[in-house]
Coordinates of N, CA and C in Angstrom, one line a residue:
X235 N 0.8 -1.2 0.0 CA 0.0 0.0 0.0 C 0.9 1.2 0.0
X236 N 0.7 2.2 -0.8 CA 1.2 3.5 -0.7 C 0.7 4.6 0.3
X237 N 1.3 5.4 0.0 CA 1.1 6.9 1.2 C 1.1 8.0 -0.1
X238 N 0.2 9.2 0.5 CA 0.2 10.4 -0.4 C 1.4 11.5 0.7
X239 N 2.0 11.9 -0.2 CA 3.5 13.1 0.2 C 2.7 14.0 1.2
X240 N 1.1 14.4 1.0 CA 0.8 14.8 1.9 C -0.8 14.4 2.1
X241 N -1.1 15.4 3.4 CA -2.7 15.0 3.6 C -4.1 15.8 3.7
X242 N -5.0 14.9 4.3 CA -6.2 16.6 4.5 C -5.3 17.5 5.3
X243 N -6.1 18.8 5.3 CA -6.4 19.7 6.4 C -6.8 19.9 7.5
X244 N -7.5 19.0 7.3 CA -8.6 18.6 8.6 C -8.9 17.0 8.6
X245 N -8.7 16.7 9.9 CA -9.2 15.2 10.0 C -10.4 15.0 11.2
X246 N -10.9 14.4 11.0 CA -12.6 13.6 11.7 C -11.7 13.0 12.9
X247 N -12.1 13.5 14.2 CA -11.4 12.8 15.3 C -13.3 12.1 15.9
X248 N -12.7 11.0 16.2 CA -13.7 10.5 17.5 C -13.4 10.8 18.8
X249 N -14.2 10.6 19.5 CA -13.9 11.3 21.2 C -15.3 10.3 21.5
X250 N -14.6 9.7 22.7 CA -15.5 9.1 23.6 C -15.5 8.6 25.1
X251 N -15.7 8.8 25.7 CA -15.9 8.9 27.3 C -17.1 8.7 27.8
X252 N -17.2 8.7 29.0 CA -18.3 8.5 30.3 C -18.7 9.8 30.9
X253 N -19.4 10.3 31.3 CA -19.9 11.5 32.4 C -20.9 10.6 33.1
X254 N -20.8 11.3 34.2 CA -21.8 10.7 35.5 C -22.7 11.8 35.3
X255 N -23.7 10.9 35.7 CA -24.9 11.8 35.4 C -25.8 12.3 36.9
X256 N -27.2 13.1 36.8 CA -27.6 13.4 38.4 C -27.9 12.6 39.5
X257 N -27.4 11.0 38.8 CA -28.1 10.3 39.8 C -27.0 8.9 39.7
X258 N -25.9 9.8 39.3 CA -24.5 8.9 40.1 C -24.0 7.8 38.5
X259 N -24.8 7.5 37.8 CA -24.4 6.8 36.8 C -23.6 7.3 35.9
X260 N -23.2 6.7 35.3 CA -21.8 6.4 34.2 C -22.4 6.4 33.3
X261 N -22.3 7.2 32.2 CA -23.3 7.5 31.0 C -22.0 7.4 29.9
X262 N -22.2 6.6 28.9 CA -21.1 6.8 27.8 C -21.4 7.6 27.1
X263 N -20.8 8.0 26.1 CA -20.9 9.5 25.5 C -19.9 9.2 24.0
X264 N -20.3 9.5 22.8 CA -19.4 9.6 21.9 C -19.8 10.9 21.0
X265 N -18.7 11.3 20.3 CA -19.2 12.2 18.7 C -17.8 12.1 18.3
X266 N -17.8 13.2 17.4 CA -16.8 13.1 16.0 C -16.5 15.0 16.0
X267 N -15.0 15.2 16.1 CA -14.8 16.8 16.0 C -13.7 17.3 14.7
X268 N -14.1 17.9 14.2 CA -13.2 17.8 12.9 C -12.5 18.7 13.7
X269 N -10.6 18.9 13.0 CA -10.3 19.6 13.6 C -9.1 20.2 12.1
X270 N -8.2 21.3 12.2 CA -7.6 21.5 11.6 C -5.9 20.9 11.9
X271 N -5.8 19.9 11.1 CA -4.1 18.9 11.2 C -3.1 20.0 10.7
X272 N -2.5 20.2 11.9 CA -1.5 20.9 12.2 C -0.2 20.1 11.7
X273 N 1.1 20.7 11.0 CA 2.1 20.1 10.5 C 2.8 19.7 11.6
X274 N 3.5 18.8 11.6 CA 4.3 18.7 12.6 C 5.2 19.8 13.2
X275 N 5.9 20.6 12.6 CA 6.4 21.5 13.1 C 5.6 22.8 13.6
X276 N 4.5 22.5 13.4 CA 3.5 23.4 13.8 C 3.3 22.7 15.2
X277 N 3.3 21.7 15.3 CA 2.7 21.0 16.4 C 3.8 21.2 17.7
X278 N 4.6 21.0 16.8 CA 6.7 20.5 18.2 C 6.3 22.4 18.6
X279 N 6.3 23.5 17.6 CA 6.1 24.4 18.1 C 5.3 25.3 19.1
X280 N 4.1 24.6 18.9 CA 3.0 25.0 19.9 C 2.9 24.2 21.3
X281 N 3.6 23.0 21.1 CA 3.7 22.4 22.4 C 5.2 22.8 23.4
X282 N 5.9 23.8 22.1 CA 6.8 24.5 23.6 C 6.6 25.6 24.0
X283 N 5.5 26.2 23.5 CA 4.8 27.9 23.7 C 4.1 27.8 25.3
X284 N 4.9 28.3 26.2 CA 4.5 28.1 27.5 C 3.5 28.5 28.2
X285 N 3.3 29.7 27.5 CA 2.0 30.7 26.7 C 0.5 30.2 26.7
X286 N 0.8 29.4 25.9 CA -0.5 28.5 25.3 C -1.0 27.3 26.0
X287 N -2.2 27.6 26.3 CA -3.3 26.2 26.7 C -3.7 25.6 25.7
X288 N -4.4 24.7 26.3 CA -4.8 23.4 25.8 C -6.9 24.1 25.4
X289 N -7.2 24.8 25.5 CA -8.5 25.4 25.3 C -8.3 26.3 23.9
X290 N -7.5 27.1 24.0 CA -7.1 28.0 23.0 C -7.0 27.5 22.4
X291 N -5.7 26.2 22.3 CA -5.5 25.4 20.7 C -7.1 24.6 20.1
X292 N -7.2 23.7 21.4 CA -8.9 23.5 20.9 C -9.9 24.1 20.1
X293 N -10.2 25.4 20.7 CA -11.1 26.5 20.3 C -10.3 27.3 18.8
X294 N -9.2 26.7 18.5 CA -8.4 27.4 17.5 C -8.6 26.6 16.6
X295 N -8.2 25.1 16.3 CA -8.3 24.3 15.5 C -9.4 23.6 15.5
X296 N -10.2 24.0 15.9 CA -11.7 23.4 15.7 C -12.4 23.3 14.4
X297 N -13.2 22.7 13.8 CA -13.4 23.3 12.5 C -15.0 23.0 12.3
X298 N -15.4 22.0 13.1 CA -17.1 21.1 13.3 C -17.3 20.1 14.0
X299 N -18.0 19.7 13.8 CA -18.8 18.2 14.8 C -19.8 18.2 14.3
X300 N -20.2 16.3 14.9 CA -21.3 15.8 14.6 C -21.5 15.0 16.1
X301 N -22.7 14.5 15.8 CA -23.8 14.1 16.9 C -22.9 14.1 18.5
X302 N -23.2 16.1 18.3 CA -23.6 16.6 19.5 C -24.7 17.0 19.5
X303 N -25.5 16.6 21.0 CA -27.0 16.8 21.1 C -27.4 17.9 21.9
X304 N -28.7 18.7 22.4 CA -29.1 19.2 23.0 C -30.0 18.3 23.9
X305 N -30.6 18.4 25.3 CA -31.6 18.3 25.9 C -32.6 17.7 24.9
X306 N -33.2 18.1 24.2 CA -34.3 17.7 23.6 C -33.7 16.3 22.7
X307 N -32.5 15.9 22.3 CA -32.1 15.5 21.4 C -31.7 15.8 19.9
X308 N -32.0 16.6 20.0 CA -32.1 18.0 18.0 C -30.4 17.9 18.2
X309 N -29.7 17.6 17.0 CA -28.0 18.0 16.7 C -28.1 19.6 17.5
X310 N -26.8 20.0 17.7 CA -26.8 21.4 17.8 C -25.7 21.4 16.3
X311 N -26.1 22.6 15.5 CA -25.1 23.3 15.0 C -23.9 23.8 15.2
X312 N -22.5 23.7 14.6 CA -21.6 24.0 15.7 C -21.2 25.8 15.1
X313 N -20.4 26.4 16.1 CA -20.3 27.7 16.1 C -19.1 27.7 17.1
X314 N -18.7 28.8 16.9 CA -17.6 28.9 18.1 C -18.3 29.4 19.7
X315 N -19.7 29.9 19.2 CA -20.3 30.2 21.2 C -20.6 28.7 22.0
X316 N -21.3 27.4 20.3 CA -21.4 26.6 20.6 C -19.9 25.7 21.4
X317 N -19.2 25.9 20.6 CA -18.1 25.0 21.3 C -17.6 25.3 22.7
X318 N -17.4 26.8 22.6 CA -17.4 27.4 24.2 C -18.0 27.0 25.3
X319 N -19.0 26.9 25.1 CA -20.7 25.9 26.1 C -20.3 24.8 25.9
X320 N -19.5 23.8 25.3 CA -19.3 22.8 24.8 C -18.4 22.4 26.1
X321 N -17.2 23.6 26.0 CA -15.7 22.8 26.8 C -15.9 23.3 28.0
X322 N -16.7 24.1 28.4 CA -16.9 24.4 29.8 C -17.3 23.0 30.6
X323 N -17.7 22.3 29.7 CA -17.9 20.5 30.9 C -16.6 20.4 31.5
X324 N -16.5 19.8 32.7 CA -15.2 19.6 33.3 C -13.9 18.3 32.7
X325 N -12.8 18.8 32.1 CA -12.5 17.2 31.1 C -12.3 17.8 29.7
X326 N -13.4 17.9 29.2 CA -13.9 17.9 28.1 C -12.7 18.5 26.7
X327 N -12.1 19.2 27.6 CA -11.3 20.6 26.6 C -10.1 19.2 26.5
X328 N -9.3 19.0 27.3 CA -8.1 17.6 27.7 C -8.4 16.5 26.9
X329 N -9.8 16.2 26.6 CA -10.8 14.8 26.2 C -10.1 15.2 24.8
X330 N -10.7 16.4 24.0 CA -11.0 16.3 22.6 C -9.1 16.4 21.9
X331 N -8.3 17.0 22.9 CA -7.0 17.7 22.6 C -6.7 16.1 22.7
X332 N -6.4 15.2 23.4 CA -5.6 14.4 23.7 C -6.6 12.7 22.4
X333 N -7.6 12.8 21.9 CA -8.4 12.1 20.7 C -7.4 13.3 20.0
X334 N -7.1 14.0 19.4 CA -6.8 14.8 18.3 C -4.7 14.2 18.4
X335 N -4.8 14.4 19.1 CA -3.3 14.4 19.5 C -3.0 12.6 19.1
X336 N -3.8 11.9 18.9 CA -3.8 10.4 18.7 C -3.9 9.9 17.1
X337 N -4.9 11.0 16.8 CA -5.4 11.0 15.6 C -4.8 11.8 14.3
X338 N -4.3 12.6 14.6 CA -4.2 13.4 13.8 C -2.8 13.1 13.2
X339 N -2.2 12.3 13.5 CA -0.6 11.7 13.1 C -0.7 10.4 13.0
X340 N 0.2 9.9 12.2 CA 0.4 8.6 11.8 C 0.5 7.7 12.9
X341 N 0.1 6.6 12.7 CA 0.7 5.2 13.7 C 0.8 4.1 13.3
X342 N 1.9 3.1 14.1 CA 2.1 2.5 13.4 C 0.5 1.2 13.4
X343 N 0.5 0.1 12.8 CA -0.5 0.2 12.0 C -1.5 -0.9 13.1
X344 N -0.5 -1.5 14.0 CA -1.4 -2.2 15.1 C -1.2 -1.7 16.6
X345 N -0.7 0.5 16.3 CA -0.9 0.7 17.6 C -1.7 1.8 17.7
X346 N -1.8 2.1 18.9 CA -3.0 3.3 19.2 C -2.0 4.7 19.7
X347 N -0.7 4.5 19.4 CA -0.3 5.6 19.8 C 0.3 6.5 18.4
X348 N 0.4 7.8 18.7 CA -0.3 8.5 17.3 C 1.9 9.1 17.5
X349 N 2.3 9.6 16.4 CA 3.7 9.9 16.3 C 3.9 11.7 16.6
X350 N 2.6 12.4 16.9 CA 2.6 13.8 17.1 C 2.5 13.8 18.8

């Protein structure tokens, strides 16, 4: 099998986790966040910027999502006020950086750890 010299822009991350809910249970939880794939030297760079959080980059490279819900069950449309209300869950911001940080770089091909 071959490789292309280069790739998307953006890649479709999964994110999935548990939140406890009002009455103590463990609720699994999944969606999908596209995000903007950062070059690698984009990447070695931003992780020595002492400066920079892990929200910022989030809220920076974000780009959409899918089946995120509301209360009622209706998709929400994504937006940047939406994602903001999004990462304010406790976790949440660490959750989607560390799926992206897995995903968004190569691995090798029967492991789960990502080369960024």
């Amino acid at each position: 099998m071959t490789v292309l010299i280069e790739v998307d822009d953006v890649v479709r991350v999964p994110v999935e986790g548990q939140l406890v809910d009002k009455a103590g249970q463990r609720v699994d939880f999944s969606f999908k966040i596209d995000m903007h794939r950062m070059t690698q030297d984009d990447f070695d760079k931003e992780l020595s910027n002492p400066g920079l959080d892990t929200k910022t980059l989030v809220t920076r490279e974000a780009r959409g999502w899918d089946e995120v819900l509301n209360r009622e069950g209706d998709a929400v449309p994504y937006s940047a006020e939406a994602l903001q209300r999004f990462l304010r869950i406790p976790g949440m911001t660490n959750m989607v950086w560390v799926a992206y940080a897995n995903h968004a770089g190569v691995q090798a091909k029967n492991s789960e750890r990502s080369s960024v």
